[in-house]
């Protein structure tokens, strides 16, 4: 099954590279003896999307979703052959515009979706 990511139910172009960071949110402190204590509050993921090149239409599809009035979005993706989902928010979207054969494209497109 291909990666086939969707944002709020809309299919977006498969990224050139997807790096998933998994981490724990913790609350830490020290007791009187100096020993550290730590509680795991949550386990979260950060999805780093990278596209070598995107057409203006493909980029606009992504931007229209992520720059709507919503603060959080549902990401659905496939990991190890199993469909997964996460409620995420967006960081900065970085890209460079270039023109070839009279058409505009975007290269080095990168953005992160961080789990709520």
Short mmCIF file of C-alpha atoms in Angstrom, two decimals:
data_model
loop_
_atom_site.label_atom_id
_atom_site.label_comp_id
_atom_site.label_asym_id
_atom_site.label_seq_id
_atom_site.Cartn_x
_atom_site.Cartn_y
_atom_site.Cartn_z
CA UNK A 1 0.00 0.00 0.00
CA UNK A 2 1.52 3.40 -0.96
CA UNK A 3 2.07 6.15 1.59
CA UNK A 4 -0.94 8.16 0.31
CA UNK A 5 -1.11 10.82 3.06
CA UNK A 6 -4.26 12.84 3.60
CA UNK A 7 -4.89 16.07 5.49
CA UNK A 8 -8.46 16.51 6.74
CA UNK A 9 -9.49 13.82 4.26
CA UNK A 10 -7.84 15.44 1.22
CA UNK A 11 -5.10 13.42 -0.45
CA UNK A 12 -1.81 15.28 -0.81
CA UNK A 13 1.16 14.40 -2.95
CA UNK A 14 3.42 11.70 -1.52
CA UNK A 15 6.52 13.38 -0.05
CA UNK A 16 10.01 12.72 -1.36
CA UNK A 17 11.02 12.08 2.23
CA UNK A 18 9.12 11.71 5.49
CA UNK A 19 11.02 11.71 8.75
CA UNK A 20 8.96 10.79 11.81
CA UNK A 21 10.30 11.82 15.22
CA UNK A 22 8.85 10.03 18.24
CA UNK A 23 9.34 11.53 21.66
CA UNK A 24 8.01 11.58 25.19
CA UNK A 25 6.68 14.65 26.96
CA UNK A 26 7.76 14.46 30.56
CA UNK A 27 7.46 16.32 33.83
CA UNK A 28 10.70 16.11 35.79
CA UNK A 29 11.85 17.32 39.15
CA UNK A 30 14.20 16.51 42.01
CA UNK A 31 13.43 15.31 45.49
CA UNK A 32 15.22 16.51 48.64
CA UNK A 33 18.01 13.93 48.20
CA UNK A 34 18.74 15.30 44.72
CA UNK A 35 17.41 12.20 42.94
CA UNK A 36 15.54 13.01 39.75
CA UNK A 37 11.93 11.94 39.33
CA UNK A 38 10.11 11.92 36.03
CA UNK A 39 6.58 11.21 34.86
CA UNK A 40 5.68 10.53 31.24
CA UNK A 41 2.85 12.90 30.35
CA UNK A 42 2.37 11.82 26.71
CA UNK A 43 4.05 10.17 23.73
CA UNK A 44 4.00 12.36 20.62
CA UNK A 45 5.20 12.41 17.02
CA UNK A 46 6.55 15.07 14.68
CA UNK A 47 6.19 14.48 10.93
CA UNK A 48 8.84 16.22 8.82
CA UNK A 49 7.69 16.39 5.19
CA UNK A 50 10.15 17.11 2.37
CA UNK A 51 9.46 17.49 -1.33
CA UNK A 52 12.24 17.98 -3.86
CA UNK A 53 9.79 19.60 -6.31
CA UNK A 54 6.07 20.43 -6.18
CA UNK A 55 3.83 21.96 -8.78
CA UNK A 56 2.03 25.14 -7.79
CA UNK A 57 -1.23 23.18 -7.67
CA UNK A 58 0.17 20.50 -5.34
CA UNK A 59 1.65 23.11 -2.99
CA UNK A 60 -1.56 25.16 -3.03
CA UNK A 61 -3.59 22.07 -2.01
CA UNK A 62 -1.39 21.70 1.07
CA UNK A 63 -1.38 25.44 1.88
CA UNK A 64 -5.18 25.73 1.50
CA UNK A 65 -5.65 23.07 4.18
CA UNK A 66 -2.90 24.17 6.58
CA UNK A 67 -3.68 27.89 6.35
CA UNK A 68 -7.42 27.56 6.84
CA UNK A 69 -9.02 28.96 9.98
CA UNK A 70 -8.55 25.59 11.72
CA UNK A 71 -5.74 25.19 14.24
CA UNK A 72 -5.54 21.39 14.13
CA UNK A 73 -5.70 18.94 11.23
CA UNK A 74 -6.12 15.18 10.88
CA UNK A 75 -3.16 13.52 9.18
CA UNK A 76 -3.69 9.99 7.88
CA UNK A 77 -0.70 8.03 6.61
CA UNK A 78 0.65 4.50 6.27
CA UNK A 79 3.43 3.29 8.56
CA UNK A 80 4.82 -0.23 8.18
CA UNK A 81 1.83 -1.19 6.05
CA UNK A 82 -0.70 -0.04 8.66
CA UNK A 83 -2.88 3.05 8.34
CA UNK A 84 -2.25 5.52 11.16
CA UNK A 85 -3.65 8.93 12.02
CA UNK A 86 -2.74 11.88 14.20
CA UNK A 87 -4.21 15.26 15.06
CA UNK A 88 -1.50 17.79 14.21
CA UNK A 89 -0.67 21.47 13.83
CA UNK A 90 1.71 23.01 11.32
CA UNK A 91 5.06 24.72 11.73
CA UNK A 92 6.65 26.92 9.05
CA UNK A 93 6.39 25.94 5.39
CA UNK A 94 9.69 26.60 3.60
CA UNK A 95 10.04 26.55 -0.18
CA UNK A 96 11.87 28.11 -3.11
CA UNK A 97 10.16 29.16 -6.33
CA UNK A 98 11.70 28.37 -9.72
CA UNK A 99 10.62 28.44 -13.35
CA UNK A 100 11.28 25.95 -16.09
CA UNK A 101 9.73 25.57 -19.55
CA UNK A 102 7.55 28.61 -18.84
CA UNK A 103 5.94 27.02 -15.74
CA UNK A 104 6.42 27.85 -12.05
CA UNK A 105 7.35 25.13 -9.54
CA UNK A 106 8.45 24.98 -5.93
CA UNK A 107 11.61 23.19 -4.83
CA UNK A 108 13.07 22.19 -1.47
CA UNK A 109 9.62 22.30 0.14
CA UNK A 110 9.72 21.42 3.84
CA UNK A 111 7.24 21.58 6.70
CA UNK A 112 6.60 19.84 9.99
CA UNK A 113 3.30 18.60 11.36
CA UNK A 114 3.46 18.27 15.14
CA UNK A 115 1.09 16.04 17.06
CA UNK A 116 -1.35 17.89 19.34
#
